Each structure stands twice: as C-alpha cells, then as structure tokens.
Tab-separated table of C-alpha atoms in Angstrom:
chain	number	residue	atom	x	y	z
D	1	MET	CA	-22.154	17.369	-19.001
D	2	LEU	CA	-22.092	13.792	-17.943
D	3	PRO	CA	-19.992	12.789	-15.088
D	4	ALA	CA	-17.312	10.310	-16.267
D	5	ALA	CA	-17.525	6.708	-15.053
D	6	ARG	CA	-13.794	4.795	-15.023
D	7	THR	CA	-14.828	1.329	-13.896
D	8	ARG	CA	-17.826	-1.189	-13.185
D	9	ASP	CA	-17.077	-0.606	-9.718
D	10	GLU	CA	-17.104	2.391	-9.315
D	11	VAL	CA	-20.330	3.099	-11.204
D	12	ASP	CA	-22.203	-0.011	-8.787
D	13	LEU	CA	-20.955	1.891	-5.650
D	14	TYR	CA	-22.524	5.004	-7.278
D	15	LEU	CA	-25.716	3.476	-7.703
D	16	GLU	CA	-25.365	2.115	-4.351
D	17	LEU	CA	-24.844	5.744	-3.181
D	18	HIS	CA	-27.797	7.003	-4.731
D	19	PRO	CA	-31.044	5.538	-3.921
D	20	CYS	CA	-34.661	5.565	-5.312
D	21	ALA	CA	-35.692	9.182	-4.772
D	22	ARG	CA	-39.451	8.174	-4.516
D	23	CYS	CA	-38.712	5.377	-1.816
D	24	GLY	CA	-35.145	5.540	-0.752
D	25	SER	CA	-34.561	1.946	-1.555
D	26	MET	CA	-30.876	0.998	-2.671
D	27	GLU	CA	-32.011	-2.438	-4.646
D	28	ALA	CA	-32.860	-2.112	-8.612
D	29	ALA	CA	-32.013	-4.539	-11.122
D	30	TRP	CA	-29.769	-2.464	-13.446
D	31	THR	CA	-29.369	-3.119	-17.254
D	32	ALA	CA	-26.558	-1.379	-18.684
D	33	THR	CA	-26.159	-0.506	-22.548
D	34	ALA	CA	-23.564	1.452	-24.402
D	35	THR	CA	-24.859	4.371	-26.042
D	36	THR	CA	-24.011	8.106	-27.199
D	37	ARG	CA	-24.416	11.328	-25.977
D	38	GLU	CA	-23.386	14.116	-28.212
D	39	SER	CA	-21.115	12.231	-30.015
D	40	ARG	CA	-19.344	11.242	-27.128
D	41	PRO	CA	-19.491	7.268	-25.923
D	42	ALA	CA	-21.544	6.555	-22.834
D	43	TYR	CA	-23.304	4.171	-20.850
D	44	ARG	CA	-26.816	3.921	-19.670
D	45	TYR	CA	-28.036	2.049	-16.285
D	46	SER	CA	-31.716	1.791	-16.532
D	47	GLY	CA	-34.046	-0.238	-14.038
D	48	ARG	CA	-37.085	-0.377	-11.660
D	49	CYS	CA	-36.831	0.223	-7.964
D	50	ALA	CA	-36.941	-3.462	-6.367
D	51	GLU	CA	-39.548	-1.599	-3.553
D	52	CYS	CA	-41.933	0.934	-5.467
D	53	HIS	CA	-41.055	0.031	-8.973
D	54	GLU	CA	-39.967	3.461	-10.003
D	55	ARG	CA	-38.307	3.721	-13.226
D	56	ARG	CA	-34.578	4.959	-12.760
D	57	GLU	CA	-31.734	5.684	-15.102
D	58	PHE	CA	-28.240	7.052	-14.688
D	59	LEU	CA	-26.152	7.826	-17.592
D	60	PHE	CA	-22.363	8.143	-17.386
D	61	ALA	CA	-19.776	9.173	-19.900
D	62	LEU	CA	-16.918	7.076	-20.859
D	63	PRO	CA	-13.353	7.685	-21.511
D	64	GLU	CA	-12.288	8.167	-25.145
D	65	GLY	CA	-11.691	4.636	-26.790
D	66	ARG	CA	-14.089	2.787	-24.237
D	67	THR	CA	-17.347	1.422	-25.310
D	68	ALA	CA	-17.840	0.346	-21.057
D	69	PRO	CA	-16.480	1.144	-17.988
D	70	ALA	CA	-13.375	-0.609	-17.346
D	71	ASP	CA	-12.905	-3.796	-15.309
D	72	ALA	CA	-11.465	-2.930	-11.638
D	73	GLY	CA	-7.589	-2.991	-11.493
D	74	PRO	CA	-5.901	-5.444	-9.200
D	75	HIS	CA	-4.524	-2.670	-6.557
D	76	PRO	CA	-6.271	-0.670	-4.228
D	77	ARG	CA	-5.389	2.531	-6.508
D	78	SER	CA	-6.909	1.048	-9.618
D	79	ARG	CA	-9.827	-0.407	-8.222
D	80	PHE	CA	-12.241	2.466	-9.062
D	81	GLY	CA	-10.023	3.628	-11.537
D	82	GLY	CA	-7.023	5.320	-13.007
D	83	PRO	CA	-4.823	8.067	-11.315
D	84	GLN	CA	-7.083	10.808	-11.997
D	85	PRO	CA	-9.818	11.548	-9.247
D	86	SER	CA	-13.213	10.296	-9.343
D	87	ALA	CA	-16.241	12.524	-11.469
D	88	LEU	CA	-18.746	10.613	-9.957
D	89	LEU	CA	-18.190	10.787	-5.953
D	90	ASP	CA	-16.259	13.418	-3.835
D	91	PRO	CA	-13.801	12.703	-1.287
D	92	GLY	CA	-16.049	13.202	1.359
D	93	GLU	CA	-18.361	10.559	-0.219
D	94	TRP	CA	-15.329	7.720	-0.850
D	95	LEU	CA	-13.840	8.718	2.754
D	96	LEU	CA	-17.695	7.771	3.872
D	97	VAL	CA	-17.507	4.450	1.907
D	98	ALA	CA	-14.082	3.648	3.723
D	99	ASP	CA	-15.646	4.217	7.184
D	100	TRP	CA	-18.692	1.980	6.345
D	101	CYS	CA	-16.504	-0.327	5.277
D	102	GLY	CA	-14.234	-0.622	8.045
D	103	GLN	CA	-16.890	-0.717	10.727
D	104	ALA	CA	-18.537	-3.647	8.551
D	105	ALA	CA	-15.049	-5.097	8.865
D	106	GLU	CA	-15.064	-5.105	12.309
D	107	VAL	CA	-18.123	-6.873	12.677
D	108	ALA	CA	-17.225	-9.495	10.306
D	109	GLU	CA	-14.432	-10.085	12.196
D	110	ARG	CA	-16.076	-10.513	15.320
D	111	GLN	CA	-18.173	-13.283	13.524
D	112	GLY	CA	-15.280	-15.150	12.491
D	113	ASP	CA	-15.737	-14.087	8.660
D	114	ASP	CA	-11.997	-13.581	7.609
D	115	ALA	CA	-12.730	-13.522	3.996
D	116	GLU	CA	-15.695	-10.786	4.252
D	117	ALA	CA	-13.681	-9.049	6.501
D	118	ALA	CA	-10.456	-9.328	4.285
D	119	ASP	CA	-12.635	-7.971	1.401
D	120	LEU	CA	-14.404	-5.009	3.262
D	121	ARG	CA	-10.738	-3.798	4.449
D	122	TRP	CA	-9.415	-3.820	0.900
D	123	THR	CA	-12.138	-1.394	-0.156
D	124	ALA	CA	-11.956	0.669	2.567
D	125	VAL	CA	-8.108	0.783	1.124
D	126	ALA	CA	-9.245	1.534	-2.239
D	127	ALA	CA	-11.846	4.128	-1.091
D	128	LEU	CA	-9.114	5.847	0.867
D	129	GLU	CA	-6.565	5.576	-2.016
D	130	GLU	CA	-9.435	7.704	-4.149
D	131	VAL	CA	-9.559	9.987	-1.353
D	132	ARG	CA	-5.561	10.587	-1.903
D	133	LYS	CA	-6.257	11.442	-5.345
D	134	PHE	CA	-8.006	14.712	-4.837
D	135	LEU	CA	-4.963	15.880	-2.762
D	136	PRO	CA	-2.769	18.264	-4.791
D	137	GLU	CA	0.761	17.021	-5.443
D	138	ALA	CA	2.140	19.237	-2.979
D	139	GLY	CA	-0.188	19.938	-0.419
D	140	ASP	CA	-1.248	18.188	2.534
D	141	ALA	CA	-4.816	18.452	2.544
D	142	VAL	CA	-7.782	17.783	0.192
D	143	PRO	CA	-9.105	21.351	-0.777
D	144	GLU	CA	-12.614	22.372	0.157
D	145	ALA	CA	-13.301	22.954	-3.428
D	146	ALA	CA	-12.868	19.427	-4.204
D	147	PHE	CA	-16.271	18.485	-2.235
D	148	TRP	CA	-19.507	19.127	-4.553
D	149	SER	CA	-22.002	16.659	-3.177
D	150	THR	CA	-24.022	17.747	0.220
D	151	ARG	CA	-22.902	14.517	1.674
D	152	GLY	CA	-19.314	15.150	0.870
D	153	ARG	CA	-19.635	18.457	2.098
D	154	THR	CA	-21.201	17.553	5.076
D	155	VAL	CA	-18.395	14.723	6.017
D	156	TYR	CA	-15.821	17.578	5.518
D	157	GLN	CA	-17.333	20.393	7.229
D	158	ARG	CA	-17.826	17.850	10.484
D	159	GLU	CA	-14.318	17.263	10.369
D	160	PRO	CA	-11.728	18.667	8.008
D	161	GLY	CA	-8.400	17.246	9.721
D	162	ARG	CA	-9.349	13.829	8.451
D	163	PHE	CA	-8.591	15.229	4.746
D	164	ARG	CA	-4.947	15.805	5.706
D	165	ARG	CA	-2.424	13.607	3.908
D	166	ARG	CA	-1.294	12.074	7.128
D	167	ARG	CA	-4.561	11.085	8.734
D	168	ILE	CA	-5.480	9.654	5.255
D	169	GLU	CA	-2.212	7.544	5.432
D	170	VAL	CA	-2.478	6.663	8.809
D	171	VAL	CA	-6.103	5.045	8.443
D	172	ARG	CA	-5.309	3.413	5.422
D	173	ASP	CA	-2.180	1.665	7.059
D	174	PHE	CA	-4.455	0.547	9.809
D	175	HIS	CA	-6.935	-1.168	7.535
D	176	LEU	CA	-3.803	-3.054	5.955
D	177	ASP	CA	-2.276	-3.744	9.016
D	178	HIS	CA	-5.595	-5.573	10.229
D	179	MET	CA	-6.204	-7.910	7.104
D	180	PRO	CA	-6.841	-11.075	8.152
D	181	TRP	CA	-5.263	-12.354	5.261
D	182	SER	CA	-3.750	-10.792	2.343
D	183	PRO	CA	-5.769	-10.281	-0.830
D	184	ALA	CA	-4.521	-11.408	-4.083
C-alpha cells in the first residue's frame, strides 16, 4: 500500500527526512509526475542525488479526486494536511521537525532575522499540530502504536511524556507566544 500524500509541503518534508541511501545526502532535484498505481491516482517524485548521482524515486498515493498533492492551507492545522493524521510521517518524526525548527528559530532570532524566525516557529507550530492529530479524541497521550518509523519510535522511547496532550499544547503555545511577528 502506498503512503498517502496530503500536501506538497508534507511531501517536501518527507523527501528531506529520507536522504540518499547510498551517501546520506538530502539534496536532489526532484521531478514530480502524475501516475496511477492499481487504478488509484498517485504521484511519482524522481531525481538524482546531488552528491553521488544515485537515482532516487518515491511514489505516493493521492486522495480520491486529486491529481496532485494539495497546496498548503493557511493555518498550522492545514499546512501539512487536513484533519486526518499523516500517513507519511509518524508523531515522533513530526516532533523532531518541531524541535529542529524551534532550535533554528532561536538561532535566527539571535542573528536578528525576524522573518526567518517567524517562519521557523510557524513550521514548528504546524508540526506540533500534526502530532496532535495522532491523539485519540478522548485520550491524553499519543498511543505507542502510532509510531511506525525507527526514528519516531526512538523519539517516543526516549521521552514518552512529550507526547501527552498538555505538553504538546504548552510547547505549541510557547512558539506562538515567541513569534517575532504574526504571520498572515
């Protein structure tokens, strides 16, 4: 079964988190084309690694009625996808993205780059919103079964308390409170 791609931003992030198996480089010039897989609409991303020139390819399913991944929405809850949890990245990977963006935002702030800092904090908030989508409606924590990647399981096992509803919300609110300016 192909993983479903909700938005172009989600696909771009997935590609960045899956470096070349041969050399580890994350850089590639990607070409995206519509295709089908078992009569279901799909999108193929192919390219060559910028370092070792290894051919790379990923195939993603698309939601019914779509011929390409959607553009990102205007709010953090819709930037990477709709109300459903991601099928490309698990909650541990989303939390890593939030951490990396939060750390990079602090560097940008120290360097006086408010626009970059705001964009990074906005991405951190969007990634935390993705983690929240894995919370059961009446539950207080993301269940361990929601983690399918090695990277995501490692993040969970190191500190499972980071996946509690209240903790996710506190970190999200911290980023919102520390925006150097309010994004549109």
